mmCIF file of C-alpha atoms in Angstrom:
data_model
loop_
_atom_site.group_PDB
_atom_site.id
_atom_site.type_symbol
_atom_site.label_atom_id
_atom_site.label_comp_id
_atom_site.label_asym_id
_atom_site.label_seq_id
_atom_site.Cartn_x
_atom_site.Cartn_y
_atom_site.Cartn_z
ATOM 1 C CA MET A 1 139.079 81.749 140.077
ATOM 2 C CA GLN A 2 135.572 82.289 141.432
ATOM 3 C CA LEU A 3 134.560 83.069 145.002
ATOM 4 C CA LEU A 4 131.687 80.905 146.197
ATOM 5 C CA ILE A 5 129.337 82.367 148.806
ATOM 6 C CA TYR A 6 127.018 80.090 150.726
ATOM 7 C CA THR A 7 123.952 81.344 152.529
ATOM 8 C CA PRO A 8 120.781 79.477 153.470
ATOM 9 C CA LYS A 9 117.553 80.898 152.073
ATOM 10 C CA LEU A 10 119.002 83.123 149.393
ATOM 11 C CA ASN A 11 116.779 86.161 148.872
ATOM 12 C CA SER A 12 116.766 89.595 147.230
ATOM 13 C CA ARG A 13 118.356 91.406 150.197
ATOM 14 C CA LYS A 14 121.328 89.064 150.338
ATOM 15 C CA GLN A 15 121.792 88.979 146.580
ATOM 16 C CA TYR A 16 121.688 92.780 146.482
ATOM 17 C CA ILE A 17 124.318 93.419 149.141
ATOM 18 C CA PHE A 18 126.614 90.639 147.896
ATOM 19 C CA ASP A 19 126.454 92.095 144.381
ATOM 20 C CA PHE A 20 127.230 95.571 145.666
ATOM 21 C CA LEU A 21 130.180 94.623 147.867
ATOM 22 C CA PHE A 22 131.766 91.939 145.720
ATOM 23 C CA SER A 23 130.955 93.221 142.219
ATOM 24 C CA GLN A 24 130.606 96.992 142.408
ATOM 25 C CA VAL A 25 133.172 97.744 145.124
ATOM 26 C CA LEU A 26 135.684 94.897 144.955
ATOM 27 C CA GLY A 27 135.220 93.601 141.421
ATOM 28 C CA ILE A 28 135.407 89.949 142.479
ATOM 29 C CA ASN A 29 134.004 87.189 140.302
ATOM 30 C CA HIS A 30 131.601 85.407 142.640
ATOM 31 C CA GLN A 31 128.579 83.155 142.843
ATOM 32 C CA VAL A 32 125.986 82.985 145.625
ATOM 33 C CA LEU A 33 124.198 79.722 146.334
ATOM 34 C CA ASP A 34 122.146 78.036 149.036
ATOM 35 C CA ASP A 35 123.216 74.451 148.293
ATOM 36 C CA ALA A 36 125.356 73.302 151.234
ATOM 37 C CA SER A 37 126.545 70.153 149.472
ATOM 38 C CA THR A 38 127.868 71.987 146.418
ATOM 39 C CA PHE A 39 129.548 74.518 148.684
ATOM 40 C CA SER A 40 131.241 71.860 150.826
ATOM 41 C CA ASN A 41 132.619 70.062 147.780
ATOM 42 C CA TYR A 42 134.004 73.215 146.199
ATOM 43 C CA GLN A 43 137.814 73.358 146.385
ATOM 44 C CA GLY A 44 138.250 77.008 145.476
ATOM 45 C CA PRO A 45 137.895 80.189 147.558
ATOM 46 C CA LYS A 46 134.662 80.271 149.514
ATOM 47 C CA ILE A 47 132.917 81.952 152.433
ATOM 48 C CA SER A 48 129.679 81.325 154.266
ATOM 49 C CA TYR A 49 127.104 83.763 155.568
ATOM 50 C CA ALA A 50 124.804 81.950 157.938
ATOM 51 C CA PRO A 51 123.807 81.608 161.605
ATOM 52 C CA GLU A 52 126.373 78.797 161.978
ATOM 53 C CA ALA A 53 129.433 77.643 160.045
ATOM 54 C CA LEU A 54 129.173 74.470 157.972
ATOM 55 C CA ALA A 55 132.751 73.354 158.669
ATOM 56 C CA ASP A 56 136.002 75.293 158.951
ATOM 57 C CA GLU A 57 135.359 77.778 156.127
ATOM 58 C CA ILE A 58 135.643 81.560 156.390
ATOM 59 C CA HIS A 59 132.435 82.226 158.246
ATOM 60 C CA PHE A 60 130.519 85.487 158.523
ATOM 61 C CA LYS A 61 127.780 85.022 161.087
ATOM 62 C CA SER A 62 124.422 86.510 160.162
ATOM 63 C CA TYR A 63 122.452 88.717 162.525
ATOM 64 C CA GLY A 64 119.080 88.078 160.904
ATOM 65 C CA LEU A 65 118.175 91.382 159.238
ATOM 66 C CA LEU A 66 118.706 90.054 155.735
ATOM 67 C CA ASP A 67 116.342 87.143 156.352
ATOM 68 C CA GLU A 68 113.485 89.497 157.225
ATOM 69 C CA LEU A 69 110.852 91.002 154.973
ATOM 70 C CA GLY A 70 109.307 94.388 155.517
ATOM 71 C CA LEU A 71 110.262 97.000 158.061
ATOM 72 C CA LYS A 72 110.396 97.113 161.817
ATOM 73 C CA HIS A 73 112.199 99.145 164.457
ATOM 74 C CA GLN A 74 115.769 97.906 164.836
ATOM 75 C CA ASP A 75 117.288 98.220 168.304
ATOM 76 C CA LEU A 76 120.847 99.032 167.255
ATOM 77 C CA VAL A 77 123.432 97.906 169.793
ATOM 78 C CA SER A 78 126.895 99.242 169.000
ATOM 79 C CA ILE A 79 130.377 97.856 169.628
ATOM 80 C CA ASP A 80 133.845 99.161 168.834
ATOM 81 C CA TYR A 81 135.521 97.945 165.647
ATOM 82 C CA HIS A 82 138.732 99.587 164.435
ATOM 83 C CA ASP A 83 137.883 102.749 166.395
ATOM 84 C CA VAL A 84 134.415 102.935 164.822
ATOM 85 C CA GLN A 85 131.129 102.195 166.572
ATOM 86 C CA VAL A 86 129.446 99.491 164.479
ATOM 87 C CA PHE A 87 126.113 97.733 164.953
ATOM 88 C CA PHE A 88 124.540 94.274 164.564
ATOM 89 C CA PRO A 89 127.198 92.585 166.774
ATOM 90 C CA VAL A 90 127.763 88.828 166.429
ATOM 91 C CA GLN A 91 130.068 86.218 167.941
ATOM 92 C CA SER A 92 131.961 83.249 166.492
ATOM 93 C CA SER A 93 132.568 85.103 163.248
ATOM 94 C CA VAL A 94 135.589 86.420 161.338
ATOM 95 C CA MET A 95 134.225 89.917 161.946
ATOM 96 C CA PRO A 96 132.615 90.992 165.247
ATOM 97 C CA PHE A 97 129.524 92.402 163.556
ATOM 98 C CA ASP A 98 127.284 91.435 160.658
ATOM 99 C CA VAL A 99 128.997 93.496 157.987
ATOM 100 C CA PHE A 100 126.470 92.508 155.318
ATOM 101 C CA ALA A 101 123.446 93.480 157.419
ATOM 102 C CA ALA A 102 125.073 96.750 158.511
ATOM 103 C CA SER A 103 125.966 97.605 154.915
ATOM 104 C CA PHE A 104 122.452 96.811 153.722
ATOM 105 C CA TYR A 105 120.919 98.877 156.522
ATOM 106 C CA LEU A 106 122.932 101.933 155.498
ATOM 107 C CA LEU A 107 122.718 101.460 151.744
ATOM 108 C CA SER A 108 118.960 100.850 151.640
ATOM 109 C CA ARG A 109 118.386 103.818 153.980
ATOM 110 C CA TYR A 110 116.374 101.547 156.246
ATOM 111 C CA GLU A 111 116.367 104.110 159.062
ATOM 112 C CA GLU A 112 114.721 106.727 156.851
ATOM 113 C CA TYR A 113 111.646 104.510 156.611
ATOM 114 C CA THR A 114 111.393 103.770 160.332
ATOM 115 C CA ASN A 115 112.658 107.010 161.916
ATOM 116 C CA LYS A 116 110.028 109.720 161.450
ATOM 117 C CA GLY A 117 112.263 112.606 162.557
ATOM 118 C CA ARG A 118 112.291 115.429 160.007
ATOM 119 C CA ASP A 119 113.539 119.013 159.781
ATOM 120 C CA GLN A 120 111.599 122.163 158.863
ATOM 121 C CA HIS A 121 111.708 121.181 155.185
ATOM 122 C CA ARG A 122 110.402 117.676 155.977
ATOM 123 C CA ARG A 123 113.787 116.098 155.241
ATOM 124 C CA PHE A 124 115.492 113.336 157.196
ATOM 125 C CA PRO A 125 118.468 115.157 158.765
ATOM 126 C CA ALA A 126 121.902 113.836 159.642
ATOM 127 C CA LYS A 127 121.334 114.413 163.347
ATOM 128 C CA TYR A 128 118.842 111.518 163.476
ATOM 129 C CA SER A 129 121.080 109.035 161.638
ATOM 130 C CA ILE A 130 123.061 106.131 163.065
ATOM 131 C CA SER A 131 126.065 107.471 161.130
ATOM 132 C CA LYS A 132 125.975 110.709 163.085
ATOM 133 C CA ALA A 133 125.197 109.018 166.408
ATOM 134 C CA ASN A 134 128.108 106.606 165.963
ATOM 135 C CA SER A 135 130.467 109.279 164.592
ATOM 136 C CA PHE A 136 131.238 107.635 161.246
ATOM 137 C CA LEU A 137 129.274 109.974 158.966
ATOM 138 C CA HIS A 138 132.506 111.417 157.595
ATOM 139 C CA LYS A 139 133.879 108.019 156.567
ATOM 140 C CA PRO A 140 132.761 105.787 153.669
ATOM 141 C CA VAL A 141 132.433 102.876 156.083
ATOM 142 C CA ILE A 142 130.884 100.398 153.655
ATOM 143 C CA ASP A 143 133.829 100.775 151.279
ATOM 144 C CA ILE A 144 136.244 100.455 154.205
ATOM 145 C CA TRP A 145 134.449 97.310 155.397
ATOM 146 C CA ALA A 146 134.535 95.872 151.872
ATOM 147 C CA TYR A 147 138.325 96.075 151.845
ATOM 148 C CA ASP A 148 138.394 94.512 155.316
ATOM 149 C CA ILE A 149 136.433 91.592 153.861
ATOM 150 C CA LEU A 150 138.898 91.386 150.976
ATOM 151 C CA ASN A 151 141.862 91.299 153.362
ATOM 152 C CA ILE A 152 140.277 88.489 155.375
ATOM 153 C CA ILE A 153 139.655 86.423 152.245
ATOM 154 C CA HIS A 154 143.164 87.104 150.931
ATOM 155 C CA ASN A 155 144.640 85.735 154.150
ATOM 156 C CA TYR A 156 143.227 82.350 153.092
ATOM 157 C CA TYR A 157 143.169 82.755 149.310
ATOM 158 C CA PRO A 158 145.915 85.225 148.317
ATOM 159 C CA ASP A 159 145.481 84.478 144.617
ATOM 160 C CA LEU A 160 141.818 85.518 144.472
ATOM 161 C CA ALA A 161 141.641 88.251 141.834
ATOM 162 C CA PHE A 162 139.895 91.545 142.382
ATOM 163 C CA GLN A 163 139.598 94.674 140.287
ATOM 164 C CA LYS A 164 141.528 97.647 141.610
ATOM 165 C CA ARG A 165 139.400 100.675 140.892
ATOM 166 C CA GLN A 166 140.457 104.283 140.325
ATOM 167 C CA PHE A 167 139.503 107.385 142.286
ATOM 168 C CA LYS A 168 136.941 109.511 140.438
ATOM 169 C CA PHE A 169 135.838 113.104 140.885
ATOM 170 C CA ILE A 170 132.487 114.422 139.678
ATOM 171 C CA PRO A 171 131.939 118.151 140.267
ATOM 172 C CA THR A 172 128.278 119.141 140.045
ATOM 173 C CA LEU A 173 126.522 122.505 139.873
ATOM 174 C CA ASP A 174 122.910 123.126 140.831
ATOM 175 C CA ILE A 175 121.513 126.097 138.924
ATOM 176 C CA ASP A 176 118.726 127.629 141.001
ATOM 177 C CA ARG A 177 119.222 131.230 139.864
ATOM 178 C CA PRO A 178 121.115 131.249 136.560
ATOM 179 C CA TYR A 179 121.699 135.009 136.738
ATOM 180 C CA TYR A 180 121.653 137.601 139.459
ATOM 181 C CA PHE A 181 120.363 140.442 137.251
ATOM 182 C CA LYS A 182 118.981 139.062 134.029
ATOM 183 C CA THR A 183 116.101 137.046 135.443
ATOM 184 C CA GLU A 184 114.857 139.424 138.162
ATOM 185 C CA LYS A 185 111.560 141.230 137.956
ATOM 186 C CA PHE A 186 112.006 144.397 135.925
ATOM 187 C CA THR A 187 111.890 146.968 138.734
ATOM 188 C CA ARG A 188 114.169 144.992 141.018
ATOM 189 C CA ARG A 189 116.540 144.323 138.146
ATOM 190 C CA ILE A 190 116.874 148.017 137.293
ATOM 191 C CA LEU A 191 117.548 148.963 140.906
ATOM 192 C CA LYS A 192 120.175 146.288 141.363
ATOM 193 C CA GLN A 193 121.850 147.062 138.060
ATOM 194 C CA PHE A 194 121.975 150.745 138.966
ATOM 195 C CA LYS A 195 123.647 150.009 142.299
ATOM 196 C CA SER A 196 126.066 147.678 140.570
ATOM 197 C CA LEU A 197 126.978 150.263 137.949
ATOM 198 C CA LEU A 198 127.699 152.825 140.644
ATOM 199 C CA LYS A 199 130.214 150.400 142.109
ATOM 200 C CA GLY A 200 131.828 149.840 138.733
ATOM 201 C CA LYS A 201 130.589 146.264 138.251
ATOM 202 C CA PHE A 202 129.290 145.423 134.808
ATOM 203 C CA THR A 203 129.182 141.619 134.672
ATOM 204 C CA ASP A 204 126.540 139.429 136.221
ATOM 205 C CA PRO A 205 128.227 137.728 139.203
ATOM 206 C CA PHE A 206 126.239 134.502 138.776
ATOM 207 C CA ASP A 207 127.300 134.118 135.139
ATOM 208 C CA VAL A 208 130.173 131.709 135.762
ATOM 209 C CA TYR A 209 129.559 129.256 132.927
ATOM 210 C CA LYS A 210 132.496 130.167 130.684
ATOM 211 C CA GLN A 211 134.786 129.997 133.672
ATOM 212 C CA VAL A 212 133.481 126.558 134.624
ATOM 213 C CA ALA A 213 134.173 125.350 131.086
ATOM 214 C CA GLN A 214 137.729 126.650 131.363
ATOM 215 C CA TRP A 215 138.190 124.858 134.682
ATOM 216 C CA ASP A 216 136.868 121.633 133.204
ATOM 217 C CA LYS A 217 139.414 121.861 130.422
ATOM 218 C CA TYR A 218 142.315 122.675 132.728
ATOM 219 C CA TYR A 219 141.499 120.184 135.490
ATOM 220 C CA GLN A 220 140.277 117.452 133.111
ATOM 221 C CA THR A 221 136.864 117.326 134.780
ATOM 222 C CA GLN A 222 133.319 117.168 133.430
ATOM 223 C CA THR A 223 130.921 119.253 135.494
ATOM 224 C CA GLN A 224 127.399 117.877 135.827
ATOM 225 C CA TYR A 225 124.695 120.574 135.746
ATOM 226 C CA PHE A 226 121.266 120.254 137.378
ATOM 227 C CA ILE A 227 118.707 122.831 136.258
ATOM 228 C CA LEU A 228 115.818 124.090 138.383
ATOM 229 C CA MET A 229 112.759 124.636 136.179
ATOM 230 C CA GLY A 230 110.144 125.265 138.893
ATOM 231 C CA ASN A 231 109.160 128.755 140.019
ATOM 232 C CA LYS A 232 105.832 128.381 141.820
ATOM 233 C CA HIS A 233 107.038 127.963 145.408
ATOM 234 C CA GLN A 234 108.863 130.533 147.543
ATOM 235 C CA PHE A 235 111.911 128.242 147.546
ATOM 236 C CA ASP A 236 111.827 127.805 143.760
ATOM 237 C CA VAL A 237 113.553 130.804 142.217
ATOM 238 C CA ALA A 238 114.044 129.683 138.618
ATOM 239 C CA PRO A 239 113.121 132.169 135.881
ATOM 240 C CA ASP A 240 110.120 131.653 133.668
ATOM 241 C CA ASN A 241 110.735 128.798 131.240
ATOM 242 C CA HIS A 242 109.970 131.163 128.355
ATOM 243 C CA ASN A 243 112.624 133.674 129.392
ATOM 244 C CA PRO A 244 114.779 134.018 126.242
ATOM 245 C CA LYS A 245 118.080 134.506 128.078
ATOM 246 C CA PHE A 246 117.396 131.446 130.220
ATOM 247 C CA ARG A 247 116.530 129.331 127.192
ATOM 248 C CA LYS A 248 119.624 130.540 125.355
ATOM 249 C CA LEU A 249 121.818 129.620 128.310
ATOM 250 C CA LEU A 250 120.350 126.118 128.550
ATOM 251 C CA SER A 251 120.717 125.498 124.824
ATOM 252 C CA LYS A 252 124.333 126.593 124.995
ATOM 253 C CA LEU A 253 125.137 124.474 128.043
ATOM 254 C CA ALA A 254 123.524 121.449 126.391
ATOM 255 C CA LEU A 255 126.071 121.650 123.570
ATOM 256 C CA GLY A 256 128.900 120.737 125.932
ATOM 257 C CA TYR A 257 127.216 119.037 128.869
ATOM 258 C CA GLU A 258 124.613 116.410 129.641
ATOM 259 C CA LEU A 259 122.123 118.406 131.690
ATOM 260 C CA GLY A 260 120.096 116.990 134.546
ATOM 261 C CA ILE A 261 116.820 118.129 136.072
ATOM 262 C CA HIS A 262 116.658 119.758 139.513
ATOM 263 C CA PRO A 263 113.068 118.900 140.551
ATOM 264 C CA SER A 264 111.389 121.690 142.496
ATOM 265 C CA TYR A 265 110.736 122.005 146.224
ATOM 266 C CA GLU A 266 107.423 120.102 146.348
ATOM 267 C CA SER A 267 108.232 117.643 143.571
ATOM 268 C CA HIS A 268 109.359 114.988 146.047
ATOM 269 C CA ILE A 269 105.702 114.019 146.560
ATOM 270 C CA HIS A 270 104.182 115.309 143.303
ATOM 271 C CA GLN A 271 105.176 113.188 140.339
ATOM 272 C CA GLU A 272 103.329 115.462 137.929
ATOM 273 C CA GLU A 273 105.725 118.281 138.802
ATOM 274 C CA VAL A 274 108.742 116.133 137.957
ATOM 275 C CA LEU A 275 107.228 115.167 134.626
ATOM 276 C CA LYS A 276 106.249 118.746 133.788
ATOM 277 C CA GLU A 277 109.649 120.217 134.657
ATOM 278 C CA LYS A 278 111.555 117.434 132.936
ATOM 279 C CA GLN A 279 109.480 117.912 129.784
ATOM 280 C CA ALA A 280 110.064 121.674 129.861
ATOM 281 C CA LEU A 281 113.833 121.197 129.983
ATOM 282 C CA GLU A 282 113.740 118.541 127.266
ATOM 283 C CA ASP A 283 111.706 120.843 125.018
ATOM 284 C CA ILE A 284 114.335 123.565 125.336
ATOM 285 C CA ILE A 285 117.472 121.494 124.812
ATOM 286 C CA GLN A 286 115.907 118.863 122.528
ATOM 287 C CA HIS A 287 117.526 116.014 124.396
ATOM 288 C CA PRO A 288 116.185 113.391 126.838
ATOM 289 C CA ILE A 289 116.891 113.963 130.538
ATOM 290 C CA LYS A 290 118.132 110.965 132.519
ATOM 291 C CA LYS A 291 119.811 112.564 135.551
ATOM 292 C CA SER A 292 118.269 114.293 138.535
ATOM 293 C CA ARG A 293 118.939 115.926 141.892
ATOM 294 C CA GLN A 294 116.152 117.053 144.200
ATOM 295 C CA HIS A 295 115.975 120.761 145.063
ATOM 296 C CA TYR A 296 116.890 121.286 148.727
ATOM 297 C CA LEU A 297 118.021 117.613 148.701
ATOM 298 C CA LYS A 298 114.418 116.897 149.590
ATOM 299 C CA PHE A 299 113.182 113.355 149.075
ATOM 300 C CA ASN A 300 110.955 110.790 150.761
ATOM 301 C CA LEU A 301 111.553 107.072 150.422
ATOM 302 C CA PRO A 302 110.253 105.231 148.562
ATOM 303 C CA GLU A 303 107.873 107.735 146.921
ATOM 304 C CA THR A 304 110.378 110.200 145.439
ATOM 305 C CA PHE A 305 112.610 107.575 143.879
ATOM 306 C CA GLU A 306 109.608 105.635 142.569
ATOM 307 C CA ASN A 307 108.393 108.831 140.910
ATOM 308 C CA LEU A 308 111.788 109.443 139.348
ATOM 309 C CA LEU A 309 111.786 105.968 137.856
ATOM 310 C CA GLU A 310 108.291 106.525 136.475
ATOM 311 C CA ALA A 311 109.526 109.761 134.917
ATOM 312 C CA GLY A 312 112.339 107.960 133.104
ATOM 313 C CA ILE A 313 115.181 109.083 135.375
ATOM 314 C CA THR A 314 118.008 106.542 135.620
ATOM 315 C CA GLU A 315 120.539 108.444 137.774
ATOM 316 C CA ASP A 316 119.919 110.451 140.943
ATOM 317 C CA TYR A 317 122.419 112.653 142.813
ATOM 318 C CA SER A 318 120.301 113.609 145.853
ATOM 319 C CA MET A 319 121.899 111.244 148.373
ATOM 320 C CA ALA A 320 123.422 113.809 150.725
ATOM 321 C CA TYR A 321 122.467 115.655 153.866
ATOM 322 C CA ALA A 322 121.889 119.394 153.901
ATOM 323 C CA ASP A 323 122.815 119.798 157.573
ATOM 324 C CA ASP A 324 126.109 117.896 157.487
ATOM 325 C CA ILE A 325 128.786 116.637 155.131
ATOM 326 C CA GLY A 326 129.807 113.037 154.565
ATOM 327 C CA PHE A 327 128.314 109.769 153.426
ATOM 328 C CA ARG A 328 124.553 109.574 153.937
ATOM 329 C CA ALA A 329 124.348 106.005 152.647
ATOM 330 C CA GLY A 330 127.718 105.001 154.113
ATOM 331 C CA THR A 331 129.457 104.754 150.759
ATOM 332 C CA CYS A 332 131.309 106.727 148.092
ATOM 333 C CA THR A 333 130.380 104.181 145.422
ATOM 334 C CA PRO A 334 127.374 104.688 143.119
ATOM 335 C CA PHE A 335 124.753 102.024 143.793
ATOM 336 C CA TYR A 336 121.388 100.830 142.567
ATOM 337 C CA TRP A 337 118.524 101.818 144.828
ATOM 338 C CA TYR A 338 116.878 98.996 146.758
ATOM 339 C CA ASN A 339 113.156 99.586 147.309
ATOM 340 C CA LEU A 340 112.286 98.285 150.778
ATOM 341 C CA LYS A 341 108.581 98.536 150.003
ATOM 342 C CA THR A 342 108.788 96.049 147.147
ATOM 343 C CA GLU A 343 111.934 94.232 148.379
ATOM 344 C CA ARG A 344 113.538 94.624 144.974
ATOM 345 C CA SER A 345 116.644 96.223 143.540
ATOM 346 C CA THR A 346 115.745 98.855 140.950
ATOM 347 C CA SER A 347 117.305 100.392 137.851
ATOM 348 C CA LEU A 348 117.735 103.798 139.529
ATOM 349 C CA LYS A 349 121.433 104.363 140.114
ATOM 350 C CA VAL A 350 122.190 106.582 143.099
ATOM 351 C CA PHE A 351 125.324 108.735 143.008
ATOM 352 C CA PRO A 352 126.080 109.703 146.627
ATOM 353 C CA THR A 353 127.127 113.329 147.035
ATOM 354 C CA VAL A 354 129.767 113.968 149.695
ATOM 355 C CA VAL A 355 129.585 117.709 150.318
ATOM 356 C CA MET A 356 127.459 120.770 149.504
ATOM 357 C CA ASP A 357 128.634 124.379 149.549
ATOM 358 C CA GLN A 358 125.641 125.591 151.592
ATOM 359 C CA THR A 359 126.340 122.936 154.204
ATOM 360 C CA LEU A 360 129.836 124.255 154.754
ATOM 361 C CA ARG A 361 128.898 127.923 155.002
ATOM 362 C CA SER A 362 125.310 128.011 156.297
ATOM 363 C CA TYR A 363 124.758 124.824 158.315
ATOM 364 C CA LEU A 364 128.238 124.249 159.728
ATOM 365 C CA GLY A 365 129.174 127.927 159.827
ATOM 366 C CA LEU A 366 132.683 127.369 158.497
ATOM 367 C CA LYS A 367 135.006 130.064 157.262
ATOM 368 C CA PRO A 368 136.637 129.572 153.834
ATOM 369 C CA GLN A 369 139.938 128.284 155.225
ATOM 370 C CA GLU A 370 138.139 125.901 157.582
ATOM 371 C CA ALA A 371 136.021 124.637 154.700
ATOM 372 C CA THR A 372 139.134 123.913 152.641
ATOM 373 C CA GLU A 373 140.612 121.861 155.473
ATOM 374 C CA VAL A 374 137.396 119.862 155.826
ATOM 375 C CA LEU A 375 137.241 119.251 152.071
ATOM 376 C CA ASN A 376 140.820 117.988 152.008
ATOM 377 C CA LYS A 377 139.994 115.419 154.693
ATOM 378 C CA LEU A 378 136.900 114.225 152.838
ATOM 379 C CA ILE A 379 138.775 113.929 149.558
ATOM 380 C CA GLN A 380 141.455 111.855 151.262
ATOM 381 C CA GLU A 381 138.837 109.553 152.796
ATOM 382 C CA VAL A 382 137.500 108.808 149.319
ATOM 383 C CA LYS A 383 140.959 108.440 147.802
ATOM 384 C CA ASN A 384 141.843 105.915 150.512
ATOM 385 C CA VAL A 385 139.230 103.528 149.084
ATOM 386 C CA ASN A 386 139.526 104.656 145.440
ATOM 387 C CA GLY A 387 135.914 105.777 145.473
ATOM 388 C CA THR A 388 133.950 108.521 143.735
ATOM 389 C CA PHE A 389 133.999 112.038 145.189
ATOM 390 C CA ILE A 390 130.936 114.064 144.190
ATOM 391 C CA SER A 391 130.708 117.721 145.157
ATOM 392 C CA LEU A 392 127.620 119.947 145.039
ATOM 393 C CA TRP A 393 128.146 123.633 144.342
ATOM 394 C CA HIS A 394 125.941 126.408 142.988
ATOM 395 C CA ASN A 395 126.827 128.987 140.369
ATOM 396 C CA GLU A 396 126.201 131.750 142.922
ATOM 397 C CA SER A 397 128.768 130.290 145.343
ATOM 398 C CA LEU A 398 131.405 130.621 142.608
ATOM 399 C CA SER A 399 130.630 134.315 142.177
ATOM 400 C CA ASN A 400 132.801 135.728 144.982
ATOM 401 C CA PHE A 401 129.792 137.994 145.474
ATOM 402 C CA GLY A 402 127.644 138.857 148.483
ATOM 403 C CA VAL A 403 127.623 136.139 151.147
ATOM 404 C CA TRP A 404 129.969 134.105 148.934
ATOM 405 C CA LYS A 405 132.727 136.674 149.021
ATOM 406 C CA ALA A 406 136.084 134.882 149.509
ATOM 407 C CA TRP A 407 134.588 131.440 148.749
ATOM 408 C CA LYS A 408 135.763 131.055 145.165
ATOM 409 C CA PRO A 409 139.279 129.999 146.322
ATOM 410 C CA VAL A 410 137.656 127.176 148.293
ATOM 411 C CA TYR A 411 136.286 125.707 145.084
ATOM 412 C CA MET A 412 139.550 126.263 143.258
ATOM 413 C CA LYS A 413 141.367 124.307 145.951
ATOM 414 C CA LEU A 414 138.738 121.569 145.709
ATOM 415 C CA LEU A 415 139.319 121.275 141.966
ATOM 416 C CA GLU A 416 143.058 121.193 142.473
ATOM 417 C CA ASN A 417 142.993 118.480 145.143
ATOM 418 C CA ALA A 418 140.284 116.257 143.669
ATOM 419 C CA SER A 419 140.941 116.490 139.934
ATOM 420 C CA ASN A 420 143.005 114.214 137.715
ATOM 421 C CA THR A 421 145.813 116.767 137.843
ATOM 422 C CA ASN A 422 146.487 115.825 141.486
ATOM 423 C CA LYS A 423 146.398 112.038 141.790
#
């Protein structure tokens, strides 16, 4: 049984958001068309998305955003819907707001093109987002809305099939400084090693890779590594690419993991840096690199993602805020990036990250126990919609060393609650 969706003036925006909600989230066999006659004669399950209903079908009234081309300032008026402040309100519709326009607005990151607010690292911060302003940043609202749509349709067509998806957990590690001692300048390394020896410590605290492999085996997870190769900027602290210990580590990790690139601080606007760093990593591990996450979660749209595509990257994991946790694009479902400059869906698949270790400790100022409580709530939000929970940690935050003292149990609890061993 196929769901038929009618909309006048079918275009790339509508096709994109229908495909995401009905195919990628709900797994519903559907067809979108702009032929009113064919739609009216269809006897199976159907909905319309238009300014006005054609007859007595399930009607979602359109606000107008998806009929536009290009960008303009959107005056977002909010209303209450299920205790959440939503935008693009409409009347005479099965839902009190244009759920397709709102989902597209969040998923395409429309506001990041039109809102010029940036932080000290020239990033779009959570504090300027509609998600933060309307207090739904910590909920995967698009996924929640998708199931609301499904429930509405099932009230009329209870036999319409959909694919029930499974909760997934993807732990990721960004490797900025692979070792605490081994890749320091010689004089600094000797001093730090001497102090460490006096305290009876002989192992490098940032060398957590064997332990991560053990966790992956026990918790049935597959950690995704992202490797920083840049070392020219003050915020790029990777060792020299010719450092033998660094190269040995990468070659060893590549035997058990598919490594991704962690493009350096200024790479978000310099494509040549992405290409150079990606090539350096590929030369070491002798394997093509397809995955990426921007250092400092620093990206500009559309330039950064266009550059990644040009560099041959097919998956990006940068979709997260540094200054807050939650769902930057409103979803916990991987999605294909829509380029608002070209008005086209692209082949770059975006994997939205839910939480970063530095956000919990540095930006939000949480203590370990508080962080664990916050993580449990986020995990449950994603489990409620059977989405994908992606965490961002660093090897240094697993060290139980320095500022990360007492934080290792936080990660252990995360693994326990989000892994396949705790469904």
